[in-house]
Short mmCIF file of C-alpha atoms in Angstrom, two decimals:
data_model
loop_
_atom_site.label_atom_id
_atom_site.label_comp_id
_atom_site.label_asym_id
_atom_site.label_seq_id
_atom_site.Cartn_x
_atom_site.Cartn_y
_atom_site.Cartn_z
CA MET A 173 17.13 22.04 -29.73
CA GLY A 174 19.26 20.35 -32.29
CA GLN A 175 18.82 17.60 -34.90
CA HIS A 176 20.51 15.08 -32.78
CA ARG A 177 17.72 15.63 -29.91
CA HIS A 178 15.39 15.47 -32.12
CA ALA A 179 16.34 12.22 -33.82
CA LEU A 180 16.86 10.51 -30.52
CA ARG A 181 13.44 11.79 -29.71
CA THR A 182 11.69 10.21 -32.79
CA SER A 183 13.49 6.97 -32.38
CA ALA A 184 12.04 6.88 -28.93
CA VAL A 185 8.68 7.84 -29.81
CA GLY A 186 8.54 4.71 -32.63
CA ALA A 187 9.75 2.24 -30.42
CA VAL A 188 6.98 3.05 -27.78
CA SER A 189 4.68 3.45 -30.56
CA ALA A 190 5.68 0.06 -31.69
CA ALA A 191 5.13 -1.61 -28.35
CA LEU A 192 1.72 0.12 -27.96
CA ILE A 193 0.51 -1.35 -30.97
CA ALA A 194 1.73 -4.37 -30.19
CA GLY A 195 -0.49 -3.98 -26.62
CA THR A 196 -3.08 -2.82 -29.01
CA ALA A 197 -3.26 -6.21 -30.55
CA LEU A 198 -4.60 -7.35 -26.88
CA GLY A 199 -7.64 -5.41 -27.48
CA LEU A 200 -8.63 -8.07 -30.06
CA ALA A 201 -8.67 -10.69 -27.15
CA PRO A 202 -12.72 -10.31 -26.54
CA THR A 203 -13.44 -11.13 -30.29
CA ALA A 204 -13.60 -14.88 -28.90
CA GLN A 205 -16.38 -13.83 -26.77
CA ALA A 206 -18.31 -12.11 -29.63
CA ALA A 207 -20.16 -15.36 -30.97
CA SER A 208 -21.41 -16.18 -27.75
CA ALA A 209 -22.60 -12.43 -26.60
CA GLY A 210 -24.85 -12.23 -29.29
CA VAL A 211 -22.80 -9.16 -30.84
CA ARG A 212 -24.05 -7.64 -34.31
CA PHE A 213 -21.77 -6.09 -36.18
CA VAL A 214 -22.93 -3.10 -38.37
CA ASP A 215 -22.03 -0.33 -40.20
CA ILE A 216 -23.42 3.23 -39.52
CA ALA A 217 -23.50 6.48 -41.12
CA GLY A 218 -21.99 9.17 -39.38
CA ASP A 219 -21.66 13.35 -39.97
CA GLY A 220 -21.55 13.46 -43.81
CA GLY A 221 -22.31 10.01 -44.19
CA THR A 222 -19.09 8.69 -43.01
CA ALA A 223 -19.23 5.01 -42.35
CA LEU A 224 -18.43 3.97 -38.79
CA LYS A 225 -17.67 0.37 -37.72
CA ALA A 226 -19.84 -0.59 -35.00
CA ASN A 227 -21.14 -3.39 -32.53
CA VAL A 228 -24.31 -3.91 -30.96
CA VAL A 229 -25.05 -5.68 -28.03
CA THR A 230 -28.69 -6.25 -26.41
CA PRO A 231 -29.93 -7.72 -23.09
CA ALA A 232 -30.71 -11.57 -23.46
CA GLY A 233 -34.23 -12.13 -24.26
CA ALA A 234 -34.99 -8.82 -25.76
CA ASP A 235 -38.02 -9.21 -28.05
CA GLY A 236 -39.14 -5.50 -28.69
CA SER A 237 -41.72 -5.50 -26.32
CA ARG A 238 -39.80 -3.12 -23.98
CA ARG A 239 -37.25 -0.27 -24.16
CA TYR A 240 -33.80 -0.50 -22.52
CA PRO A 241 -31.60 2.48 -21.80
CA LEU A 242 -28.97 2.94 -24.42
CA LEU A 243 -25.10 3.19 -23.71
CA VAL A 244 -22.95 4.45 -26.42
CA MET A 245 -19.08 4.02 -26.26
CA PRO A 246 -16.74 5.35 -28.97
CA THR A 247 -13.33 3.54 -28.84
CA SER A 248 -9.93 4.76 -27.59
CA TRP A 249 -7.45 6.50 -29.78
CA GLY A 250 -6.26 4.05 -31.79
CA LEU A 251 -8.09 0.73 -30.49
CA PRO A 252 -10.18 -1.18 -32.88
CA GLN A 253 -13.89 -1.39 -32.59
CA VAL A 254 -13.85 -4.76 -30.14
CA GLU A 255 -12.32 -2.93 -27.47
CA TYR A 256 -15.22 -2.55 -24.91
CA LEU A 257 -16.72 -6.11 -25.93
CA ALA A 258 -16.27 -7.70 -22.35
CA GLN A 259 -17.57 -4.35 -20.46
CA ALA A 260 -20.73 -4.36 -23.37
CA GLN A 261 -21.72 -7.79 -22.56
CA LYS A 262 -21.66 -7.19 -18.62
CA LEU A 263 -23.60 -4.31 -19.32
CA ALA A 264 -26.19 -5.83 -21.78
CA ASP A 265 -26.52 -8.66 -19.15
CA SER A 266 -27.60 -5.57 -16.68
CA GLY A 267 -30.10 -4.58 -18.68
CA TYR A 268 -28.43 -2.14 -21.38
CA VAL A 269 -28.42 -1.76 -24.88
CA VAL A 270 -24.63 -1.25 -25.50
CA LEU A 271 -23.57 0.33 -28.81
CA THR A 272 -19.77 0.58 -29.34
CA TYR A 273 -18.41 2.16 -32.20
CA ASN A 274 -14.74 3.02 -33.94
CA VAL A 275 -14.24 6.59 -34.03
CA ARG A 276 -13.89 8.09 -37.62
CA GLY A 277 -10.04 7.95 -39.14
CA PHE A 278 -9.29 4.70 -37.20
CA TRP A 279 -9.02 1.35 -38.41
CA GLN A 280 -11.72 0.32 -40.88
CA SER A 281 -13.82 3.61 -39.75
CA GLY A 282 -14.09 5.79 -42.78
CA GLY A 283 -13.06 9.53 -42.82
CA GLU A 284 -9.67 11.09 -41.23
CA ILE A 285 -8.76 11.71 -37.39
CA GLU A 286 -10.32 14.77 -36.29
CA VAL A 287 -9.21 14.78 -32.61
CA ALA A 288 -12.58 15.03 -31.45
CA GLY A 289 -13.33 17.89 -33.62
CA PRO A 290 -16.97 19.09 -34.58
CA PRO A 291 -17.33 16.03 -36.71
CA ASP A 292 -16.81 13.34 -33.91
CA VAL A 293 -19.10 15.01 -31.71
CA ALA A 294 -21.89 15.13 -34.76
CA ASP A 295 -21.03 11.64 -35.56
CA ALA A 296 -22.20 10.69 -31.52
CA SER A 297 -25.26 12.46 -32.23
CA LYS A 298 -25.73 10.46 -35.59
CA VAL A 299 -24.74 6.92 -33.73
CA ILE A 300 -27.61 7.52 -31.08
CA ASP A 301 -30.23 8.32 -33.91
CA TRP A 302 -29.40 5.02 -35.22
CA ALA A 303 -29.43 3.03 -32.07
CA LEU A 304 -32.63 4.57 -31.26
CA ALA A 305 -34.28 3.57 -34.67
CA ASN A 306 -32.27 0.37 -35.17
CA THR A 307 -32.28 -1.31 -31.33
CA PRO A 308 -34.93 -1.64 -28.43
CA ALA A 309 -33.58 1.78 -27.03
CA ASP A 310 -35.20 4.12 -24.83
CA ALA A 311 -34.74 7.28 -25.92
CA ARG A 312 -35.17 9.05 -22.47
CA LYS A 313 -32.58 7.15 -20.83
CA VAL A 314 -29.68 7.81 -22.95
CA GLY A 315 -25.54 7.64 -21.76
CA MET A 316 -22.17 7.94 -23.18
CA ALA A 317 -19.06 6.02 -21.78
CA GLY A 318 -15.39 5.84 -23.09
CA VAL A 319 -11.43 5.61 -22.04
CA SER A 320 -9.26 7.86 -23.01
CA TYR A 321 -10.40 9.51 -26.45
CA GLY A 322 -13.87 7.82 -25.95
CA ALA A 323 -14.03 10.12 -22.71
CA GLY A 324 -13.57 13.21 -24.18
CA ILE A 325 -15.84 12.74 -27.06
CA SER A 326 -18.61 11.57 -24.63
CA LEU A 327 -18.07 14.60 -22.59
CA LEU A 328 -18.43 17.07 -25.71
CA ALA A 329 -21.15 15.03 -26.89
CA ALA A 330 -23.13 15.40 -23.70
CA ALA A 331 -22.54 19.34 -23.96
CA HIS A 332 -23.89 19.35 -27.52
CA ASP A 333 -26.77 16.56 -27.31
CA LYS A 334 -29.60 17.20 -24.63
CA ARG A 335 -30.32 13.59 -25.19
CA ILE A 336 -27.72 12.14 -23.06
CA LYS A 337 -28.35 12.29 -19.63
CA ALA A 338 -25.34 10.42 -18.00
CA VAL A 339 -21.53 10.18 -18.88
CA SER A 340 -18.56 8.05 -17.83
CA ALA A 341 -15.50 9.85 -18.83
CA MET A 342 -12.57 7.55 -17.80
CA SER A 343 -8.67 8.76 -18.08
CA GLY A 344 -10.06 11.77 -20.50
CA TRP A 345 -9.45 15.17 -20.60
CA ALA A 346 -11.49 18.53 -20.15
CA ASP A 347 -8.55 20.77 -21.24
CA LEU A 348 -6.86 19.58 -24.37
CA ILE A 349 -4.05 22.71 -24.41
CA ASP A 350 -3.58 22.20 -20.83
CA SER A 351 -2.78 18.60 -21.34
CA ILE A 352 -0.31 18.54 -23.98
CA TYR A 353 1.13 22.31 -23.06
CA SER A 354 0.65 22.91 -19.89
CA GLY A 355 2.69 25.85 -18.68
CA ARG A 356 3.57 26.66 -22.00
CA THR A 357 5.43 23.89 -22.41
CA GLN A 358 5.07 21.00 -25.10
CA HIS A 359 4.51 17.51 -23.84
CA SER A 360 6.62 15.81 -26.30
CA GLN A 361 6.77 12.22 -25.40
CA ALA A 362 2.82 12.10 -24.77
CA THR A 363 2.21 14.11 -27.77
CA ALA A 364 4.50 12.26 -30.27
CA LEU A 365 3.10 8.95 -28.86
CA LEU A 366 -0.50 10.06 -29.99
CA GLY A 367 0.74 11.29 -32.97
CA GLY A 368 2.66 8.00 -33.77
CA VAL A 369 -0.20 5.90 -32.99
CA GLY A 370 -2.42 8.14 -35.08
CA TYR A 371 -0.69 7.28 -38.13
CA LEU A 372 0.03 3.76 -37.48
CA THR A 373 -3.73 2.80 -36.88
CA GLY A 374 -5.73 5.63 -38.63
CA ARG A 375 -5.32 8.66 -41.26
CA PRO A 376 -4.59 11.72 -39.72
CA SER A 377 -6.12 15.18 -41.18
CA ALA A 378 -4.38 17.89 -42.93
CA GLU A 379 -5.34 19.97 -39.97
CA LEU A 380 -4.01 17.49 -37.65
CA GLN A 381 -1.03 16.92 -39.58
CA GLN A 382 -0.09 20.94 -39.81
CA THR A 383 -0.69 21.36 -36.06
CA LEU A 384 1.51 18.38 -35.11
CA LYS A 385 4.02 19.89 -37.40
CA ASP A 386 3.99 23.54 -35.83
CA PHE A 387 3.58 22.04 -32.56
CA PHE A 388 6.84 20.17 -32.62
CA ALA A 389 8.52 22.80 -34.94
CA SER A 390 8.01 25.42 -31.48
CA ASN A 391 6.45 27.48 -34.02
CA LEU A 392 5.20 30.46 -31.85
CA SER A 393 3.48 32.61 -34.71
CA LYS A 394 1.17 29.34 -34.83
CA GLU A 395 0.67 29.33 -30.98
CA GLN A 396 -2.82 31.12 -30.95
CA GLU A 397 -4.28 28.78 -33.52
CA MET A 398 -2.96 25.78 -31.67
CA ILE A 399 -4.57 27.19 -28.61
CA ALA A 400 -8.23 28.03 -30.62
CA TRP A 401 -7.62 24.63 -32.06
CA GLY A 402 -7.59 22.93 -28.63
CA LYS A 403 -10.25 24.96 -27.06
CA LYS A 404 -12.70 23.88 -29.71
CA ARG A 405 -11.52 20.28 -28.39
CA SER A 406 -11.72 20.97 -24.95
CA PRO A 407 -15.06 19.89 -22.84
CA GLU A 408 -14.10 22.89 -20.29
CA THR A 409 -14.98 25.12 -23.42
CA TYR A 410 -18.61 24.07 -23.12
CA VAL A 411 -18.89 23.73 -19.28
CA ASP A 412 -22.16 26.41 -19.58
CA GLN A 413 -23.70 24.12 -22.02
CA LEU A 414 -23.12 20.84 -20.28
CA ASN A 415 -24.18 22.00 -16.98
CA LYS A 416 -27.64 23.50 -18.75
CA ASN A 417 -28.22 19.92 -20.33
CA GLY A 418 -27.47 18.44 -16.76
CA ALA A 419 -26.04 15.37 -17.73
CA ALA A 420 -24.78 13.46 -14.64
CA VAL A 421 -20.89 13.36 -15.21
CA PHE A 422 -18.57 10.73 -13.81
CA MET A 423 -14.70 11.19 -14.31
CA ALA A 424 -12.19 8.87 -13.16
CA ASN A 425 -8.11 9.33 -13.87
CA GLY A 426 -4.90 8.28 -12.70
CA TRP A 427 -2.69 10.15 -10.33
CA GLY A 428 0.48 9.70 -13.26
CA ASP A 429 -1.17 10.10 -15.88
CA THR A 430 1.44 11.51 -18.65
CA ILE A 431 -0.90 12.17 -21.26
CA PHE A 432 -3.96 14.00 -19.30
CA GLN A 433 -2.70 15.34 -16.12
CA PRO A 434 -5.46 15.24 -12.97
CA ASN A 435 -5.39 18.75 -12.45
CA GLN A 436 -7.53 19.61 -15.54
CA TYR A 437 -10.08 17.08 -14.53
CA ALA A 438 -10.28 18.45 -10.82
CA ARG A 439 -10.83 21.73 -12.08
CA PHE A 440 -13.42 21.08 -14.65
CA TYR A 441 -15.27 18.65 -11.93
CA GLU A 442 -15.67 21.82 -9.95
CA GLU A 443 -17.41 23.73 -12.47
CA LEU A 444 -20.26 21.28 -13.20
CA THR A 445 -23.14 22.07 -11.46
CA GLY A 446 -25.04 18.81 -11.88
CA PRO A 447 -24.74 15.40 -10.80
CA LYS A 448 -21.12 14.74 -10.35
CA ARG A 449 -18.50 12.73 -9.29
CA LEU A 450 -14.52 12.11 -9.60
CA GLU A 451 -12.16 9.43 -8.53
CA PHE A 452 -8.63 9.37 -8.81
CA ARG A 453 -6.16 6.32 -8.51
CA PRO A 454 -2.48 5.43 -8.82
CA GLY A 455 -1.52 4.57 -12.33
CA ASP A 456 -0.95 6.14 -15.97
CA HIS A 457 -3.13 6.68 -19.01
CA ALA A 458 -5.91 4.01 -18.84
CA THR A 459 -3.98 1.77 -16.63
CA ALA A 460 -6.40 2.05 -13.98
CA GLU A 461 -9.62 0.72 -16.35
CA LEU A 462 -7.17 -1.73 -18.28
CA THR A 463 -7.96 -4.76 -16.58
CA GLY A 464 -11.63 -4.48 -16.70
CA LEU A 465 -11.42 -4.06 -20.60
CA PHE A 466 -10.80 -7.71 -20.45
CA GLY A 467 -13.93 -8.34 -18.06
CA LEU A 468 -11.54 -8.86 -14.60
CA PRO A 469 -12.62 -7.05 -11.57
CA ASN A 470 -11.95 -3.23 -12.02
CA ASP A 471 -13.36 -0.71 -9.26
CA VAL A 472 -13.61 2.11 -11.98
CA TRP A 473 -15.80 -0.15 -14.49
CA THR A 474 -17.80 -1.08 -11.13
CA ASP A 475 -18.72 2.24 -10.25
CA THR A 476 -19.28 3.37 -13.75
CA GLY A 477 -22.00 0.67 -14.04
CA ARG A 478 -23.17 1.76 -10.64
CA TRP A 479 -23.27 5.41 -11.77
CA PHE A 480 -25.33 4.32 -14.82
CA ASP A 481 -27.49 2.01 -12.96
CA HIS A 482 -28.90 4.78 -10.75
CA TYR A 483 -29.28 7.75 -13.09
CA LEU A 484 -30.57 6.06 -16.14
CA ARG A 485 -32.16 3.00 -14.61
CA GLY A 486 -33.08 4.67 -11.46
CA VAL A 487 -31.48 1.93 -9.31
CA ASP A 488 -31.28 3.13 -5.84
CA ASN A 489 -27.97 2.28 -4.93
CA GLY A 490 -26.42 4.63 -2.99
CA ILE A 491 -23.97 6.05 -5.32
CA ASP A 492 -25.55 9.36 -5.00
CA ARG A 493 -25.05 9.75 -1.29
CA GLU A 494 -21.22 8.99 -1.21
CA GLN A 495 -18.73 11.25 -0.86
CA PRO A 496 -18.75 12.26 -4.66
CA VAL A 497 -14.94 13.01 -4.58
CA GLN A 498 -13.11 9.51 -3.79
CA LEU A 499 -9.28 9.31 -3.87
CA LYS A 500 -6.87 6.35 -3.55
CA PRO A 501 -3.64 7.60 -2.45
CA ARG A 502 -0.45 6.16 -4.04
CA THR A 503 0.89 5.16 -1.16
CA THR A 504 -1.89 3.78 0.69
CA GLY A 505 -4.53 0.85 -0.28
CA ALA A 506 -7.29 2.78 1.24
CA TYR A 507 -10.19 5.11 -0.81
CA GLU A 508 -10.67 8.28 0.94
CA GLY A 509 -14.12 10.16 0.10
CA TYR A 510 -14.64 14.12 0.24
CA PRO A 511 -17.42 16.35 -0.27
CA ASP A 512 -15.56 18.16 -3.19
CA TRP A 513 -12.18 18.90 -4.39
CA LYS A 514 -11.43 22.39 -2.37
CA SER A 515 -11.54 20.23 0.96
CA VAL A 516 -8.81 17.89 -0.28
CA GLY A 517 -6.03 19.55 0.68
CA ALA A 518 -7.89 21.32 3.89
CA THR A 519 -4.53 22.70 4.99
CA ARG A 520 -1.34 24.02 3.18
CA LYS A 521 2.35 24.24 4.85
CA LYS A 522 4.70 26.49 3.07
CA ILE A 523 8.21 25.51 2.41
CA ALA A 524 10.25 29.12 2.12
CA LEU A 525 12.67 29.24 -0.67
CA ALA A 526 15.40 31.47 0.78
CA GLY A 527 18.44 33.10 -0.47
CA THR A 528 19.57 33.81 -4.35
CA THR A 529 20.26 30.62 -6.44
CA THR A 530 21.59 30.97 -10.21
CA ILE A 531 21.64 27.62 -12.44
CA HIS A 532 23.01 27.14 -15.88
CA THR A 533 20.58 25.46 -18.37
CA ASN A 534 20.62 23.16 -21.31
CA VAL A 535 22.01 20.17 -19.12
CA ASP A 536 19.59 17.37 -17.26
CA SER A 537 20.65 17.47 -13.91
CA GLY A 538 19.61 13.82 -13.05
CA ALA A 539 15.76 15.36 -11.84
CA ASP A 540 13.46 13.70 -13.98
CA GLY A 541 9.74 13.14 -14.17
CA GLY A 542 10.28 9.89 -15.69
CA ILE A 543 9.57 7.72 -18.60
CA ILE A 544 5.92 8.06 -20.34
CA PHE A 545 3.52 4.87 -19.07
CA LEU A 546 6.56 2.87 -17.53
CA SER A 547 7.46 5.30 -14.58
CA SER A 548 3.72 5.70 -13.35
CA ILE A 549 2.98 1.88 -14.22
CA LEU A 550 5.99 1.46 -11.61
CA ASP A 551 4.60 3.69 -9.25
CA GLN A 552 1.28 2.07 -9.31
CA VAL A 553 2.20 -1.40 -9.37
CA ALA A 554 5.47 -1.26 -6.93
CA GLN A 555 4.88 2.15 -5.45
CA VAL A 556 8.38 2.78 -7.32
CA PRO A 557 8.27 6.70 -8.31
CA PRO A 558 11.13 8.24 -10.21
CA MET A 559 14.20 8.65 -7.97
CA ALA A 560 17.36 11.21 -7.47
CA SER A 561 19.90 11.67 -5.14
CA ILE A 562 19.29 15.00 -3.70
CA PRO A 563 22.46 15.54 -1.87
CA LEU A 564 24.35 14.62 -5.28
CA LEU A 565 22.35 16.74 -8.08
CA PRO A 566 24.66 19.08 -9.32
CA ARG A 567 23.79 22.49 -7.85
CA ARG A 568 25.35 24.00 -11.37
CA TRP A 569 22.36 22.60 -13.13
CA ALA A 570 19.68 22.06 -10.37
CA ALA A 571 18.65 24.56 -7.70
CA VAL A 572 17.26 22.69 -4.37
CA TRP A 573 15.57 23.63 -1.33
CA GLN A 574 14.52 21.41 1.52
CA SER A 575 12.42 21.36 4.41
CA GLU A 576 12.93 20.52 8.10
CA LYS A 577 12.63 16.84 9.09
CA TYR A 578 8.79 16.09 9.76
CA ALA A 579 7.71 14.13 13.09
CA SER A 580 4.91 12.92 11.55
CA VAL A 581 3.51 11.67 8.14
CA GLN A 582 2.61 14.48 5.95
CA GLN A 583 -0.19 13.47 3.67
CA VAL A 584 -0.07 15.81 0.47
CA ARG A 585 -3.47 15.92 -1.24
CA GLY A 586 -4.21 18.21 -4.19
CA THR A 587 -2.17 20.50 -6.09
CA THR A 588 0.89 21.76 -4.84
CA THR A 589 1.76 25.29 -6.05
CA LEU A 590 5.05 27.13 -6.50
CA HIS A 591 5.75 31.12 -6.30
CA THR A 592 9.06 32.25 -7.16
CA THR A 593 10.76 35.49 -8.55
CA LEU A 594 12.95 34.65 -11.70
CA THR A 595 15.66 36.37 -13.61
CA PRO A 596 17.02 35.35 -16.61
CA THR A 597 19.73 36.12 -19.29
CA LYS A 598 17.85 35.25 -22.27
CA GLU A 599 14.19 36.26 -23.31
CA SER A 600 13.01 32.76 -23.52
CA GLY A 601 13.67 30.02 -21.30
CA THR A 602 12.03 26.68 -19.75
CA LEU A 603 12.17 25.32 -16.02
CA ILE A 604 10.78 21.92 -14.57
CA ALA A 605 9.65 22.11 -10.81
CA TYR A 606 9.95 19.03 -8.90
CA LEU A 607 8.67 17.98 -5.43
CA TYR A 608 10.60 15.02 -3.94
CA ASP A 609 10.13 12.79 -0.72
CA VAL A 610 13.60 12.74 0.68
CA GLY A 611 14.52 9.65 2.80
CA PRO A 612 17.39 9.90 5.73
CA LEU A 613 19.93 8.91 3.04
CA GLY A 614 19.05 11.71 0.85
CA LEU A 615 17.01 9.68 -1.98
CA GLY A 616 14.35 11.58 -3.10
CA LYS A 617 11.20 9.83 -4.41
CA LEU A 618 9.12 12.23 -6.85
CA VAL A 619 5.91 13.30 -5.42
CA SER A 620 4.90 15.76 -8.09
CA ASN A 621 6.43 17.85 -10.96
CA ALA A 622 5.27 20.20 -13.86
CA PRO A 623 6.94 22.31 -16.80
CA TYR A 624 7.23 26.15 -17.09
CA THR A 625 8.17 28.03 -20.47
CA PHE A 626 8.43 32.02 -20.72
CA HIS A 627 8.95 33.96 -24.09
CA GLY A 628 9.40 37.61 -24.52
CA GLN A 629 10.84 38.62 -20.92
CA THR A 630 13.84 41.17 -20.97
CA PRO A 631 17.11 39.77 -19.86
CA GLY A 632 18.02 40.55 -16.21
CA LYS A 633 14.95 42.18 -15.68
CA PRO A 634 13.27 39.84 -12.79
CA PHE A 635 9.32 38.65 -12.87
CA GLY A 636 7.36 36.34 -11.14
CA VAL A 637 6.64 32.73 -11.85
CA ASP A 638 3.60 31.17 -10.47
CA LEU A 639 3.25 27.37 -11.37
CA GLU A 640 1.02 24.64 -10.10
CA LEU A 641 2.34 21.13 -10.17
CA TYR A 642 0.32 18.29 -11.14
CA SER A 643 -2.04 17.10 -8.39
CA THR A 644 -1.47 14.27 -6.47
CA ALA A 645 -2.28 12.21 -2.95
CA TYR A 646 1.20 10.91 -1.22
CA ASP A 647 1.97 10.33 2.01
CA VAL A 648 5.57 11.23 2.97
CA PRO A 649 6.57 9.27 6.03
CA ALA A 650 7.90 10.65 9.54
CA GLY A 651 11.69 11.63 9.63
CA HIS A 652 11.50 12.31 5.72
CA ARG A 653 11.96 16.12 4.49
CA LEU A 654 9.91 17.49 1.36
CA ALA A 655 12.50 19.08 -1.55
CA LEU A 656 11.65 20.84 -4.42
CA VAL A 657 14.10 20.61 -6.90
CA VAL A 658 14.24 22.84 -10.36
CA ASP A 659 16.07 22.12 -13.34
CA THR A 660 15.67 23.02 -17.29
CA VAL A 661 15.77 19.59 -19.03
CA ASP A 662 13.44 16.65 -18.83
CA PRO A 663 12.96 14.18 -21.41
CA LEU A 664 9.31 14.41 -21.15
CA TYR A 665 9.00 17.97 -22.55
CA ILE A 666 10.36 20.37 -24.82
CA GLU A 667 12.40 23.00 -23.48
CA HIS A 668 13.41 26.34 -24.68
CA ASN A 669 16.67 27.33 -23.14
CA PRO A 670 19.26 29.56 -25.49
CA SER A 671 22.81 28.21 -25.43
CA GLY A 672 24.61 29.53 -22.50
CA ALA A 673 21.78 30.80 -20.45
CA GLN A 674 21.21 31.02 -16.91
CA LEU A 675 18.24 31.57 -14.77
CA THR A 676 18.57 33.34 -11.13
CA PHE A 677 15.96 32.47 -8.32
CA SER A 678 15.60 35.12 -5.93
CA SER A 679 13.37 35.86 -2.74
CA PRO A 680 12.66 39.88 -2.44
CA ALA A 681 11.74 40.71 1.05
CA ASN A 682 8.53 41.97 -0.21
CA ASP A 683 7.53 39.07 -2.25
CA PRO A 684 9.08 36.02 -0.90
CA SER A 685 9.58 32.73 -2.53
CA TYR A 686 7.78 29.45 -1.40
CA VAL A 687 5.99 26.30 -2.09
CA SER A 688 2.61 25.69 -0.76
CA VAL A 689 1.99 22.08 0.00
CA PRO A 690 -1.99 20.79 0.36
CA LEU A 691 -2.48 18.46 3.35
CA ARG A 692 -4.88 16.18 4.15
CA GLU A 693 -6.43 17.43 7.69
CA GLN A 694 -5.52 15.72 10.52
#
């Protein structure tokens, strides 16, 4: 990676960060409702006395004669404390005390950005303490909800505070390292965007600044420290505590989330043993919930309300009797219900990756995962995912395998897996695998992708590669094919291919290479 590429990435991130901050200003829109909503703006002493800026909305007519369920909502990364005001008013009208607060390190709250570290988790408990002492909140009926950063903090808090009985975690994470470092590959666009927004709207801690520096420098000597840093901030690390506490957990995410991919949420969902619900929809990070922040009709926020109504207010609304896994495919408008995540891709179809193929590295073949936010939003609103002409992809830099032409619709549901044998000419390298829906004219629409990086391999010695592509729900039309494309450069990721390196893919007779595609049971 040369200085030129780094400069390009930095400039691009700066532009995207500026655009996001401009969009963040839209979060101020609900402020006009504050006067009529009966909102109290308060300061709460968080962990170590750190001042947290907060809003409190109580039900109309609350006079202290009765107690109401409490909902605590930490803000998203980089957004101001008015983020949830529209939804807070709706929830208060339904009979909740709602307290939203700006997490430490951002905007007017004190402290530094700890990235959902122990101080953030302790802050959540301090906020609950304050609400129980200063509002008509019921200590037996406490819930937490949030989007993105607020979702992760809510899950972590529920694992550490037994008082939290229900959670709605929208567009959050379960495994922070798997989100930004999956396949041992840095997700450069996503992480740089988060870092840029953190610097623009908050005060990154010294630990965060050093972690970002080591991340982008590809400092392998710091890899284990970074992984430990991320695991401390991952709800999956504390899943046993969360299960023991028994909180009812609702999680929702977008298929195309370029910051927190759906795989880690699906895996985490399967590990939960208490009441739980998982929803996936088309869209990128937090785009499925966005309209709800302005008080507009929104499926995610509607189901969040239903979840809390049942598990905090005891309303028999039937949400506990519905299929707990709800998916909205990217290519259709209808929801599908499943009893669990394992049932989503009930059958699997293998595509053989026959023969031996060698590709050169360091050049983008034209097969890409798209641009953070933009590509998945286009897919969400117009069903236009990233595309590539499969016949025109240069075989010097891209390996291509295709299935037969399908006579019927192939309903891809779940997590596609790749298994192959790789022989590198260098000890390190990166590959990116893409699954395309290929039409009659050879135009491929991206179904899924994922990166894979290796270090410390012996040049010329083959080794096995197993890679999970990002989970999705996509219908391949009759008359189309599926194609697997592998190349070595993608703007979404940092690659680790030494100059002049080559990668050879083979399919030994005793260990054939294949792509296993999960399909909905017909």
